[in-house]
PDB file of C-alpha atoms in Angstrom:
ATOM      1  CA  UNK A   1     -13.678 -24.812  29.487  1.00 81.00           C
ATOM      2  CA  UNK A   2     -11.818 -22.998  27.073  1.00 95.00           C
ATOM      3  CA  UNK A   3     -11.158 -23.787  23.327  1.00 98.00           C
ATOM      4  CA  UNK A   4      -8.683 -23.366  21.675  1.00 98.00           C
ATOM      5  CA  UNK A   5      -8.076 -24.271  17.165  1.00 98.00           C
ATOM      6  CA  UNK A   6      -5.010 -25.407  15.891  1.00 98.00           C
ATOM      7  CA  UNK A   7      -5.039 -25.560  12.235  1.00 98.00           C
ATOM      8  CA  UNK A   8      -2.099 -26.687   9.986  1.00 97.00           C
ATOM      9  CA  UNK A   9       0.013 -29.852   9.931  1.00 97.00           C
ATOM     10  CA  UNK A  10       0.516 -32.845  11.690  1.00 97.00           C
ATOM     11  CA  UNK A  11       3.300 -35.659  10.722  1.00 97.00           C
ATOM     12  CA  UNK A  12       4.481 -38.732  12.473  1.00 97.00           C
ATOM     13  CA  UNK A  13       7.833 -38.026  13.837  1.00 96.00           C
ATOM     14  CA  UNK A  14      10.211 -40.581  13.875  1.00 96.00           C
ATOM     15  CA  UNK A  15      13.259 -39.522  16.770  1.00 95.00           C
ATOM     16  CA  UNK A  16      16.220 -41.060  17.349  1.00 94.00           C
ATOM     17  CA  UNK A  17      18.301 -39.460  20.361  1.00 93.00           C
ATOM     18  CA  UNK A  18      22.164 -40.561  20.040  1.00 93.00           C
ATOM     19  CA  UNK A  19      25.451 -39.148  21.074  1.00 89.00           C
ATOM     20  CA  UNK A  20      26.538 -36.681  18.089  1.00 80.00           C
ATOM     21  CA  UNK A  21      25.396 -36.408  14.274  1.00 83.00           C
ATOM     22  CA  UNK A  22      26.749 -38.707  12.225  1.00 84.00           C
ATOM     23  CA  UNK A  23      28.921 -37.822   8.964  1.00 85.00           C
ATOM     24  CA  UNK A  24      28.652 -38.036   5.185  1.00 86.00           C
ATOM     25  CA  UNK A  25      28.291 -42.159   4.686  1.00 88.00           C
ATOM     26  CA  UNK A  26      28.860 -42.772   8.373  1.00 87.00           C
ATOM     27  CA  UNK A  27      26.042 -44.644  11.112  1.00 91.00           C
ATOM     28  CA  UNK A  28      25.645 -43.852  14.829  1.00 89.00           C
ATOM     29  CA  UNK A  29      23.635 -46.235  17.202  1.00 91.00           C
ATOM     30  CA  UNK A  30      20.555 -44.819  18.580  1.00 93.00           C
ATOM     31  CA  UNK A  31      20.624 -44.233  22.962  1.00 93.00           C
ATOM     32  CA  UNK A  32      16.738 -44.183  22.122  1.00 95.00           C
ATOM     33  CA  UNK A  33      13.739 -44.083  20.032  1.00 96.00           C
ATOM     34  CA  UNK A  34      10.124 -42.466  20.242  1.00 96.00           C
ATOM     35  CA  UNK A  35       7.223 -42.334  17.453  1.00 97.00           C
ATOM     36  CA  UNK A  36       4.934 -39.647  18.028  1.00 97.00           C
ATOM     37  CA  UNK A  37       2.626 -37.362  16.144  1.00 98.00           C
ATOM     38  CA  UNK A  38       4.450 -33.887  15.475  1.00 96.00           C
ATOM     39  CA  UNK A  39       4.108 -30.695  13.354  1.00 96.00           C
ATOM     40  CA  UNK A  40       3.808 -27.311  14.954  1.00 97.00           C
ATOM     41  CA  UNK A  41      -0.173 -27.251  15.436  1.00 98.00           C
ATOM     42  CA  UNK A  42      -0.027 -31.047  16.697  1.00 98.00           C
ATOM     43  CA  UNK A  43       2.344 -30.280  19.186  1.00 98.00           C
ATOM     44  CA  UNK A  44       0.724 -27.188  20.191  1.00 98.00           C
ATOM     45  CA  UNK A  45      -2.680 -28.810  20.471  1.00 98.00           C
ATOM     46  CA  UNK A  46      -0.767 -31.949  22.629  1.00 98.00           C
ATOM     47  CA  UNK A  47       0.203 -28.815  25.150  1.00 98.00           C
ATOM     48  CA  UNK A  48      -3.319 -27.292  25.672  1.00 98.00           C
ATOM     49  CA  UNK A  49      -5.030 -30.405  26.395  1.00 98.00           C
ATOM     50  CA  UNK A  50      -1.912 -31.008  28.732  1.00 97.00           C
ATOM     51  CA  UNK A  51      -2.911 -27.960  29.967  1.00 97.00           C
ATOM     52  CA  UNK A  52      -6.754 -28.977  30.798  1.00 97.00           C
ATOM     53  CA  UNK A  53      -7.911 -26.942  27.728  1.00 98.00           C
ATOM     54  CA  UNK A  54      -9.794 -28.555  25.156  1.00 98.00           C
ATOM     55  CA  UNK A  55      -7.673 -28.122  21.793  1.00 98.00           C
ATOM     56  CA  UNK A  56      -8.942 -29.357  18.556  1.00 98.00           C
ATOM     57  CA  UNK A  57      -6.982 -30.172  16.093  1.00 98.00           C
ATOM     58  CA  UNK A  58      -7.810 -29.549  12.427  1.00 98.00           C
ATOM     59  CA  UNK A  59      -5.519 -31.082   9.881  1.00 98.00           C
ATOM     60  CA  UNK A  60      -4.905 -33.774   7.347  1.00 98.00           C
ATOM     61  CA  UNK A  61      -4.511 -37.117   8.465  1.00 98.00           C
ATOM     62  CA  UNK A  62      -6.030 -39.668   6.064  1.00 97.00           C
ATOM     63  CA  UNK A  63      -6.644 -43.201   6.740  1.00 96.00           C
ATOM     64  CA  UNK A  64      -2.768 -44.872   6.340  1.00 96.00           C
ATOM     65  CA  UNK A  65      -1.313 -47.126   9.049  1.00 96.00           C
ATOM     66  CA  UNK A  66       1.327 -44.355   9.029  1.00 96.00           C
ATOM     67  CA  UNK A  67      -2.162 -41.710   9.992  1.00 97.00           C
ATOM     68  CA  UNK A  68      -3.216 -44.004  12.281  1.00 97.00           C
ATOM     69  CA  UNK A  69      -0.512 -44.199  14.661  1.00 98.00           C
ATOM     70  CA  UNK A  70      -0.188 -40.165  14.718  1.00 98.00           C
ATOM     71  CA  UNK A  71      -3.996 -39.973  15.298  1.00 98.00           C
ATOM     72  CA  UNK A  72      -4.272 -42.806  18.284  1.00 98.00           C
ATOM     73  CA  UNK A  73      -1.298 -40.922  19.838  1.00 98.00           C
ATOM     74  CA  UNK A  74      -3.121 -37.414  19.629  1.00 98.00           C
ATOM     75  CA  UNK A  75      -6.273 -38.755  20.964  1.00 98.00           C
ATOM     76  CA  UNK A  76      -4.349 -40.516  23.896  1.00 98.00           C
ATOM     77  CA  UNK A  77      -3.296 -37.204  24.279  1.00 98.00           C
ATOM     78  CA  UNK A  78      -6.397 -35.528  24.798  1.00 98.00           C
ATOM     79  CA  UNK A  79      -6.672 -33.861  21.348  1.00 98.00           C
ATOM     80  CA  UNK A  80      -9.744 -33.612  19.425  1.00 98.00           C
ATOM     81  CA  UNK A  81      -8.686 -34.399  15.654  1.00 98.00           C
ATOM     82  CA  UNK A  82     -11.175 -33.049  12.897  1.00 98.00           C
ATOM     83  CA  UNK A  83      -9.273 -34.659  10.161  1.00 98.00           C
ATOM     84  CA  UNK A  84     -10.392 -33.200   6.406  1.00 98.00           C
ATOM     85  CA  UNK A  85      -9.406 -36.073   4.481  1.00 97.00           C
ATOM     86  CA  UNK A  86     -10.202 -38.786   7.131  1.00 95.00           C
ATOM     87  CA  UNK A  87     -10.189 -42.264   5.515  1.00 93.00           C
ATOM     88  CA  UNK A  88      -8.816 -41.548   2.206  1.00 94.00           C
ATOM     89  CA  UNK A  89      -5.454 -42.140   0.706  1.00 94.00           C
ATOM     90  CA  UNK A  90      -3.234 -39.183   1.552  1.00 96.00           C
ATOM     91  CA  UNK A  91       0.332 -39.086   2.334  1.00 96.00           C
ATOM     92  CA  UNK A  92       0.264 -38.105   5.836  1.00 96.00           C
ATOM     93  CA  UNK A  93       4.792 -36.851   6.170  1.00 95.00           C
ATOM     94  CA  UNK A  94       6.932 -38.885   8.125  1.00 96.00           C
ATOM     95  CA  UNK A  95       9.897 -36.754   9.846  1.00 93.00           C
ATOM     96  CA  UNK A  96      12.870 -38.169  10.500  1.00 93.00           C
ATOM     97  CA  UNK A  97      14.530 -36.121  13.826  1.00 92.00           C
ATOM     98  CA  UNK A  98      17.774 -36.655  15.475  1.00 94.00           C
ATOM     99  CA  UNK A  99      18.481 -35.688  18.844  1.00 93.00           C
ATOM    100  CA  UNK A 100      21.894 -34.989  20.353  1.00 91.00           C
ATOM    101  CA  UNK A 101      22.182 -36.883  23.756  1.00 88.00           C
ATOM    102  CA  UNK A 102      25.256 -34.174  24.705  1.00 85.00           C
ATOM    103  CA  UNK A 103      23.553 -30.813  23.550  1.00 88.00           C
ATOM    104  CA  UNK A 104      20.014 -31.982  23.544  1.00 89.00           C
ATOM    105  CA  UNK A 105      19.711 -29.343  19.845  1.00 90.00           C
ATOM    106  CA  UNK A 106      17.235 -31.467  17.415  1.00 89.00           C
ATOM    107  CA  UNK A 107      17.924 -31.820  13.760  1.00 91.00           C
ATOM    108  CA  UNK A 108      14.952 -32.106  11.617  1.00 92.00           C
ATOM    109  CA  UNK A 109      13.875 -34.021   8.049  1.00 92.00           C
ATOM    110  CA  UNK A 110      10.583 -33.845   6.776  1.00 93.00           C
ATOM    111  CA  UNK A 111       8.303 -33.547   4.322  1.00 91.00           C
ATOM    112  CA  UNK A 112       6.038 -31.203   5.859  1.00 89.00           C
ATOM    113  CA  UNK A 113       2.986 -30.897   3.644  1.00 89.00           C
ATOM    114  CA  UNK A 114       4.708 -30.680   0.761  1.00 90.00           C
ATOM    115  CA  UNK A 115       3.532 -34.614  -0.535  1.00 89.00           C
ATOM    116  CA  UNK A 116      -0.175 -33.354  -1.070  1.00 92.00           C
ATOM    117  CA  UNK A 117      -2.600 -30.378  -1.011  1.00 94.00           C
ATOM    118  CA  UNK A 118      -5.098 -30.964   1.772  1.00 97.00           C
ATOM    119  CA  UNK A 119      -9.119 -30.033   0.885  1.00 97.00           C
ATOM    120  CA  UNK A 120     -11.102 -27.477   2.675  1.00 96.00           C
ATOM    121  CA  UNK A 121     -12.886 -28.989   5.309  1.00 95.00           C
ATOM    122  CA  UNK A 122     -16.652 -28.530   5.217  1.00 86.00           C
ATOM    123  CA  UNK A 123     -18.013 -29.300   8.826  1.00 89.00           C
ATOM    124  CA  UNK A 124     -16.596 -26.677  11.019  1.00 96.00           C
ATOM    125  CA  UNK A 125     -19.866 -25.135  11.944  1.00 94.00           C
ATOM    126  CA  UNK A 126     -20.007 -28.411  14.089  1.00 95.00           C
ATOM    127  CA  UNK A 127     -16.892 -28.011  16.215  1.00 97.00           C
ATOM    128  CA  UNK A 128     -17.045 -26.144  19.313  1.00 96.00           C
ATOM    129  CA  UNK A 129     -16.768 -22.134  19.043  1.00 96.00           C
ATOM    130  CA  UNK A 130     -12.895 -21.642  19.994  1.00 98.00           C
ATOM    131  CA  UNK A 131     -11.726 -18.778  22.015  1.00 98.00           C
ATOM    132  CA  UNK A 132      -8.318 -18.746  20.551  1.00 98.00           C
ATOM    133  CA  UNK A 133      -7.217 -19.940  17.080  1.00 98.00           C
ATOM    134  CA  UNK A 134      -3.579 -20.918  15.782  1.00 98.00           C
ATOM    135  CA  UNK A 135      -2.722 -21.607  12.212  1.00 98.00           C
ATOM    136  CA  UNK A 136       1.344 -22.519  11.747  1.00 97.00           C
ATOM    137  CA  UNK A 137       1.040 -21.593   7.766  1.00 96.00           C
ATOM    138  CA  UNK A 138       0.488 -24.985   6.324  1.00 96.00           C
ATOM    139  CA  UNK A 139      -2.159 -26.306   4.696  1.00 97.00           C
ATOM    140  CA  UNK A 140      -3.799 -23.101   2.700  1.00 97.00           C
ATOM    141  CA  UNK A 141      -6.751 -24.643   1.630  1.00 98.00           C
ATOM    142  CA  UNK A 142      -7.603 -25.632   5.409  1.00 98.00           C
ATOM    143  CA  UNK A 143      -6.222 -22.327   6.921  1.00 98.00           C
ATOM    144  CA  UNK A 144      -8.695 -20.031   4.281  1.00 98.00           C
ATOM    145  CA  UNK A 145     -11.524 -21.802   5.261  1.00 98.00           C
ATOM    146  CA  UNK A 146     -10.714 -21.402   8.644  1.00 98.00           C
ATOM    147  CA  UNK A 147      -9.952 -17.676   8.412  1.00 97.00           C
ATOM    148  CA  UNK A 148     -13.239 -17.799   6.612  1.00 97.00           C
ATOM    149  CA  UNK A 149     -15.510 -19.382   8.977  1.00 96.00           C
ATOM    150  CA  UNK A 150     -14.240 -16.671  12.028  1.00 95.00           C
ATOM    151  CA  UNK A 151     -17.263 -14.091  11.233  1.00 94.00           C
ATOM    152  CA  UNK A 152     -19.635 -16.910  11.524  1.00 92.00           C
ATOM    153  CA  UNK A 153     -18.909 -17.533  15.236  1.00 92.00           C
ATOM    154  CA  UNK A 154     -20.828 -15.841  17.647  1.00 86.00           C
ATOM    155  CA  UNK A 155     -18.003 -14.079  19.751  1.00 88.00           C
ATOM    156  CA  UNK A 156     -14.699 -13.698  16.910  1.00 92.00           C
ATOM    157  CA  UNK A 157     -11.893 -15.202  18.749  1.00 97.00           C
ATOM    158  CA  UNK A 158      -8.320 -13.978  18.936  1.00 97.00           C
ATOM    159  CA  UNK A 159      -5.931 -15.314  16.024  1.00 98.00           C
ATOM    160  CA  UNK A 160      -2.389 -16.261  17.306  1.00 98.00           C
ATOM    161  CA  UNK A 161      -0.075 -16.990  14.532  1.00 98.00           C
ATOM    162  CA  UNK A 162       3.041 -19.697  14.634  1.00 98.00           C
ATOM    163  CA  UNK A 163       6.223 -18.454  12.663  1.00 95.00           C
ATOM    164  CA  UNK A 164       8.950 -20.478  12.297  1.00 88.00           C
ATOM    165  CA  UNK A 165       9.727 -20.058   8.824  1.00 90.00           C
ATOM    166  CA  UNK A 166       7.982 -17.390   6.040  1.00 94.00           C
ATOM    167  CA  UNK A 167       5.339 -19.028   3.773  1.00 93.00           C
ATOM    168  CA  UNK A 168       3.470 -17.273   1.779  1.00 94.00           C
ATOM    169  CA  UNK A 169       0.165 -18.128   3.299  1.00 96.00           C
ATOM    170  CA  UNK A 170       1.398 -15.737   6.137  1.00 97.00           C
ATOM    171  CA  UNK A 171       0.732 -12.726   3.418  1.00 97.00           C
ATOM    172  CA  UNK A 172      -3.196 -13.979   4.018  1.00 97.00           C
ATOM    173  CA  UNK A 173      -2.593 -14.485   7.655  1.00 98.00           C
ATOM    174  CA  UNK A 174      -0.851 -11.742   9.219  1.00 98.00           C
ATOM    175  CA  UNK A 175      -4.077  -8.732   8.698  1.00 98.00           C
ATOM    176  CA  UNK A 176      -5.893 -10.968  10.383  1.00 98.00           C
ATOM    177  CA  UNK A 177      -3.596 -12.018  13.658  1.00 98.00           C
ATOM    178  CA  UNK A 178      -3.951 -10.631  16.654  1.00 98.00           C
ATOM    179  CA  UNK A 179      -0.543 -12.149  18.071  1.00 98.00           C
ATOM    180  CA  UNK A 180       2.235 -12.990  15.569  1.00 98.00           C
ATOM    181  CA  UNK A 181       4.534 -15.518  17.533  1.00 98.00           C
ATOM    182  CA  UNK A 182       7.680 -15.487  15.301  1.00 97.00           C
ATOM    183  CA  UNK A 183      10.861 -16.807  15.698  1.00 92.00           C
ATOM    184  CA  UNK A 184      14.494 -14.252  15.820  1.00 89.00           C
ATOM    185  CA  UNK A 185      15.191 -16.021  12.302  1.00 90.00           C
ATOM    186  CA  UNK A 186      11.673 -15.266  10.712  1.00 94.00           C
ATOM    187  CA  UNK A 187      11.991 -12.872   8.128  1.00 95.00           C
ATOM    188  CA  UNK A 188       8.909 -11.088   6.545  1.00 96.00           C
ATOM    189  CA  UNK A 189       9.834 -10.128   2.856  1.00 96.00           C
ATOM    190  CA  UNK A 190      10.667  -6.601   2.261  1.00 95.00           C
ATOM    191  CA  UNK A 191      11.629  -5.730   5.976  1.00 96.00           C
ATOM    192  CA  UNK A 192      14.737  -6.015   7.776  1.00 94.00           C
ATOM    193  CA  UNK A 193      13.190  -5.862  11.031  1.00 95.00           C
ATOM    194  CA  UNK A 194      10.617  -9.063  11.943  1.00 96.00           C
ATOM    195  CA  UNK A 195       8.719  -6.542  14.501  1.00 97.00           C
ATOM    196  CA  UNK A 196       8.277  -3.637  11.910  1.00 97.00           C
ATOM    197  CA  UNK A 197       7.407  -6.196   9.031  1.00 97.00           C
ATOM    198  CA  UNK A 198       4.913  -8.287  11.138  1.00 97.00           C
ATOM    199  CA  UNK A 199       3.245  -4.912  12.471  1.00 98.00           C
ATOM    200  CA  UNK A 200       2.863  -3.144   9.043  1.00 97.00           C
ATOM    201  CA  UNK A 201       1.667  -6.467   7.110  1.00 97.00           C
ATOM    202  CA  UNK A 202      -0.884  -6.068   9.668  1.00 98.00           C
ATOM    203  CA  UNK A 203      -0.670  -7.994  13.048  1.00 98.00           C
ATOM    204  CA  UNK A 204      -1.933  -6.349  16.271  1.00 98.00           C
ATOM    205  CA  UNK A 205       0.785  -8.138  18.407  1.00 98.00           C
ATOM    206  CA  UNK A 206       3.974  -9.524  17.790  1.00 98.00           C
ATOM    207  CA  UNK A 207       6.400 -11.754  20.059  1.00 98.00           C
ATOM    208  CA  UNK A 208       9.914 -12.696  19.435  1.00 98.00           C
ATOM    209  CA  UNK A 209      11.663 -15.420  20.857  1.00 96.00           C
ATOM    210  CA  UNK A 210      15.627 -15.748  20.994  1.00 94.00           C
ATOM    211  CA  UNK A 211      15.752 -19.316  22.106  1.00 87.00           C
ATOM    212  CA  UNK A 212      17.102 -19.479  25.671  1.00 88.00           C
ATOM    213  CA  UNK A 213      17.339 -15.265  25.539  1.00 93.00           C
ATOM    214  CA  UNK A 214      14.542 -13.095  26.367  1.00 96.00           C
ATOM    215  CA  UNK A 215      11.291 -13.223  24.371  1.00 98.00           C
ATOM    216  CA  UNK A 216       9.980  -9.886  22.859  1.00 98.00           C
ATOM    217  CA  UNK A 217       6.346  -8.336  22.909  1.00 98.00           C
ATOM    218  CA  UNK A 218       4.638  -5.745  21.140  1.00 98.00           C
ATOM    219  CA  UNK A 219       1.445  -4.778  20.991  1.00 96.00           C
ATOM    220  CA  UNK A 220      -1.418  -1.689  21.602  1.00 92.00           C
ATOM    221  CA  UNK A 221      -0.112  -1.835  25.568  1.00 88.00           C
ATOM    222  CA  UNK A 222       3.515  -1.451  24.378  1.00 96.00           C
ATOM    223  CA  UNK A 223       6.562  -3.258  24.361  1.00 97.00           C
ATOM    224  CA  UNK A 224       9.068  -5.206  26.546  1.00 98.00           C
ATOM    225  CA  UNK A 225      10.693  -8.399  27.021  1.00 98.00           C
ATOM    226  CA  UNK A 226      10.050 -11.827  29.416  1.00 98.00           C
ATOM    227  CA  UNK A 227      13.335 -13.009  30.821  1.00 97.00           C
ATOM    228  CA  UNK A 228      13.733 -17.300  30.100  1.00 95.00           C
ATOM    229  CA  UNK A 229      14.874 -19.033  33.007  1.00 93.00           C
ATOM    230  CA  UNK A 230      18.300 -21.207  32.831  1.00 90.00           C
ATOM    231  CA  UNK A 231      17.428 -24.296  32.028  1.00 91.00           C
ATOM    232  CA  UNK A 232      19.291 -27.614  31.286  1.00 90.00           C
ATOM    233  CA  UNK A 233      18.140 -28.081  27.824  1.00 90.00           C
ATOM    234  CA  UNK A 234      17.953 -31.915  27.591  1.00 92.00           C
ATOM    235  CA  UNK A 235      15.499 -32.088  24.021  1.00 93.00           C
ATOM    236  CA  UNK A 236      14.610 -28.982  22.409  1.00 92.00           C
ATOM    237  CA  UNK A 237      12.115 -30.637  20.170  1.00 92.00           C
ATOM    238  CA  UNK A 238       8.955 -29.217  19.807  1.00 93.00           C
ATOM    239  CA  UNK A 239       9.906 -26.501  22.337  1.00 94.00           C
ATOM    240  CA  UNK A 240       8.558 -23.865  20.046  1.00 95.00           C
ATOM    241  CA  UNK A 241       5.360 -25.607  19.524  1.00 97.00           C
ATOM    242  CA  UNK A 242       4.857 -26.201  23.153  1.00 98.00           C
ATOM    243  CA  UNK A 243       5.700 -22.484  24.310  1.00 98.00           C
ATOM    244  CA  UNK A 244       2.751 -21.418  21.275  1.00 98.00           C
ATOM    245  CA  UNK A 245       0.127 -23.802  22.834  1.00 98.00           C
ATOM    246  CA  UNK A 246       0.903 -22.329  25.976  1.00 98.00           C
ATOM    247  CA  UNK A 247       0.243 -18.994  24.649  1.00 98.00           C
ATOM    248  CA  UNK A 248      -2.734 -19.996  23.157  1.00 98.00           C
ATOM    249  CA  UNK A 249      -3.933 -21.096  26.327  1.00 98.00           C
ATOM    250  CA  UNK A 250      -3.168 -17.982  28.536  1.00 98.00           C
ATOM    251  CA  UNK A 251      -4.621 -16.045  25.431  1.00 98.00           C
ATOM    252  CA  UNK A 252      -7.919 -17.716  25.954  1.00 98.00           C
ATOM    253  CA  UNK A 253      -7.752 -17.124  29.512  1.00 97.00           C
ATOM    254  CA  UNK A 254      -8.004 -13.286  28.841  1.00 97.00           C
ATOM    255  CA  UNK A 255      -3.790 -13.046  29.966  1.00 97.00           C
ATOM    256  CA  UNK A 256      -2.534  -9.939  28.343  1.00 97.00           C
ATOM    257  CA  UNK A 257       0.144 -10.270  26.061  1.00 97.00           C
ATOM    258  CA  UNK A 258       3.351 -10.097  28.766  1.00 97.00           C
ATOM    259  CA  UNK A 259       1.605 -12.375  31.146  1.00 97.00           C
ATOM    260  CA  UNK A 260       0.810 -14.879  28.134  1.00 98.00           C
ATOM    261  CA  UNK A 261       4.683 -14.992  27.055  1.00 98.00           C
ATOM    262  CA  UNK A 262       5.809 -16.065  30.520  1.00 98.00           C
ATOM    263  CA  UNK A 263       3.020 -19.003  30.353  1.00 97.00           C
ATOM    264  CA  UNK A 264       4.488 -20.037  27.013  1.00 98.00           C
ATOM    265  CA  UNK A 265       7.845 -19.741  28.615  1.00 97.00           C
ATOM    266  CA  UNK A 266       7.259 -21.372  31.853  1.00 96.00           C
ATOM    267  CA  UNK A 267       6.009 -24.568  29.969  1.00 97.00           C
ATOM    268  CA  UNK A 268       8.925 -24.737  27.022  1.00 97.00           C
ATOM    269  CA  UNK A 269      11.583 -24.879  29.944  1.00 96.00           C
ATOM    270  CA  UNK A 270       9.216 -27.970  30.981  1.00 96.00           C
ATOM    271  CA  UNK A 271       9.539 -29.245  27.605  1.00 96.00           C
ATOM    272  CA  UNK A 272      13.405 -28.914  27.322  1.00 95.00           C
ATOM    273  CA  UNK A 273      14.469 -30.032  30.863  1.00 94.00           C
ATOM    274  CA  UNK A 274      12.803 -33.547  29.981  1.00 95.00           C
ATOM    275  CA  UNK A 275      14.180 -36.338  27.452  1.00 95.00           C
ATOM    276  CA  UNK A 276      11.489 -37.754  24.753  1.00 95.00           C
ATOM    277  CA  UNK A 277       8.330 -35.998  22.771  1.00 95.00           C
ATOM    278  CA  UNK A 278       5.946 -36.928  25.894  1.00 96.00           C
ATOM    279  CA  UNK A 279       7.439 -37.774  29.199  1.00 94.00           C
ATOM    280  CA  UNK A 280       7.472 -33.856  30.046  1.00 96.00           C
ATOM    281  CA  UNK A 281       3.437 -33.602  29.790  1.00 97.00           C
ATOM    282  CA  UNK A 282       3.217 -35.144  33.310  1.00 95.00           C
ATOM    283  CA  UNK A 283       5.176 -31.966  34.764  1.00 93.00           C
ATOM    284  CA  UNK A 284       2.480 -29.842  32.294  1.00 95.00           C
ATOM    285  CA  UNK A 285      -0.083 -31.927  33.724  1.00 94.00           C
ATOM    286  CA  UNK A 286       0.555 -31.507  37.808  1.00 90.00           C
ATOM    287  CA  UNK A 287       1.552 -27.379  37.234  1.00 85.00           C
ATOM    288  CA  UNK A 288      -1.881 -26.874  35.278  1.00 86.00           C
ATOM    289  CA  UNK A 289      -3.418 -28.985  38.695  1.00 85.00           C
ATOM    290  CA  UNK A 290      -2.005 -26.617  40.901  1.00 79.00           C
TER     291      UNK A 290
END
């Protein structure tokens, strides 16, 4: 089986789906509600195991009823959670999300790991060796010994990056990524083009996505661009995370870089045609079955 690492930050997300935003001093009624772990390497890690891989999660949970509920939701997932400050008191972020019922766009509140700095873990000669791993640019201390720990595995695996936003941690990370999976409105500082400025800080492969337009790839084979199907976009959250643990997947499969961006694709329409943060893993589930 292949294994794939997903270091960085997990939160308990909080969603409310309702028909339009509401204004300054002004309540809507919710259509629907779902609690569910999130961040981007949760959400990632929740697609891999959807995908029959076995994804281990490494990220800061600590023992809070709050912890708890994200941690018995990963697990029920499927995810393996090696959690650095497991038992202890740490402010685990909860993220408020709001869902449009008409466009389906997701608006976002959160903490992030902003509330605490998270430890260097200390055990992760006893996790299995990973074929792929992703770090999303949060939690330093846990993403340095990670980066770290990569010579003392007995085959190095690839290093697939998640950029949504800059942080500086992604100075650190990007010499060391093989694929840089960045968003159109990632910027890297100094550049005004994310390809050039992802290549020349020092990653081996870059991809681009544009939403519902075509994703980008470059890398030592090239460059060229995966068409997105149309899709009815019912709940774009987590889309991004769910198209990187798809790539992290076909990564560890051996897929070369065009084949892995139309995996990632393929499963983030999944994740957008279907309403809530887990009813669309069944439709992951049966396509990885077949």
């Amino acid at each position: 089986m292949r294994t794939c690492w997903f270091v960085g930050l997990t939160t308990l997300d909080v969603v409310h789906r309702a028909a339009g935003r509401p204004g300054r001093d002004e309540k809507v009624t919710a259509s629907r509600q779902d609690v569910a772990a999130g961040g981007p390497a949760a959400n990632a890690a929740v697609t891999a195991a959807a995908l029959g891989a076995r994804a281990v999660l490494v990220t800061a949970l600590g023992g809070s009823p709050v912890a708890q509920a994200a941690r018995a939701d990963l697990e029920a997932c499927g995810v393996e959670v090696h959690d650095v400050v497991a038992g202890e008191d740490f402010p685990l972020a909860v993220s408020a999300v709001l869902v449009d019922d008409a466009s389906g766009e997701r608006s976002v509140v959160s903490a992030d790991a902003a509330l605490a700095d998270a430890p260097a873990p200390t055990a992760l000669g006893a996790l299995p060796a990973p074929d792929v791993v992703l770090f999303d640019g949060h939690h330093p201390a846990i993403a340095r010994a990670a980066v770290g720990h990569l010579p003392d595995l007995p085959g190095r695996p690839q290093v697939l990056l998640d950029a949504g936003r800059w942080r500086p941690l992604f100075a650190e990370l990007l010499p060391v990524a093989d694929v840089a999976a960045v968003s159109a409105r990632f910027t890297v500082p100094g550049y005004d083009d994310v390809t050039t400025g992802a290549h020349t800080r020092g990653a081996r492969g870059v991809v681009v996505t544009h939403g519902g337009g075509p994703v980008e790839w470059s890398g030592p084979d090239g460059v060229g661009t995966v068409d997105v199907p149309a899709v009815e976009a019912r709940d774009t959250l987590g889309a991004g995370d769910a198209f990187h643990g798809a790539l992290a997947v076909a990564l560890a499969d051996g897929a070369a870089l065009p084949a892995a961006c139309a995996a990632g694709i393929e499963v983030a329409a999944m994740r957008v045609a279907h309403v809530g943060p887990r009813e669309w893993l069944a439709a992951v589930r049966a396509e990885a079955r077949r």
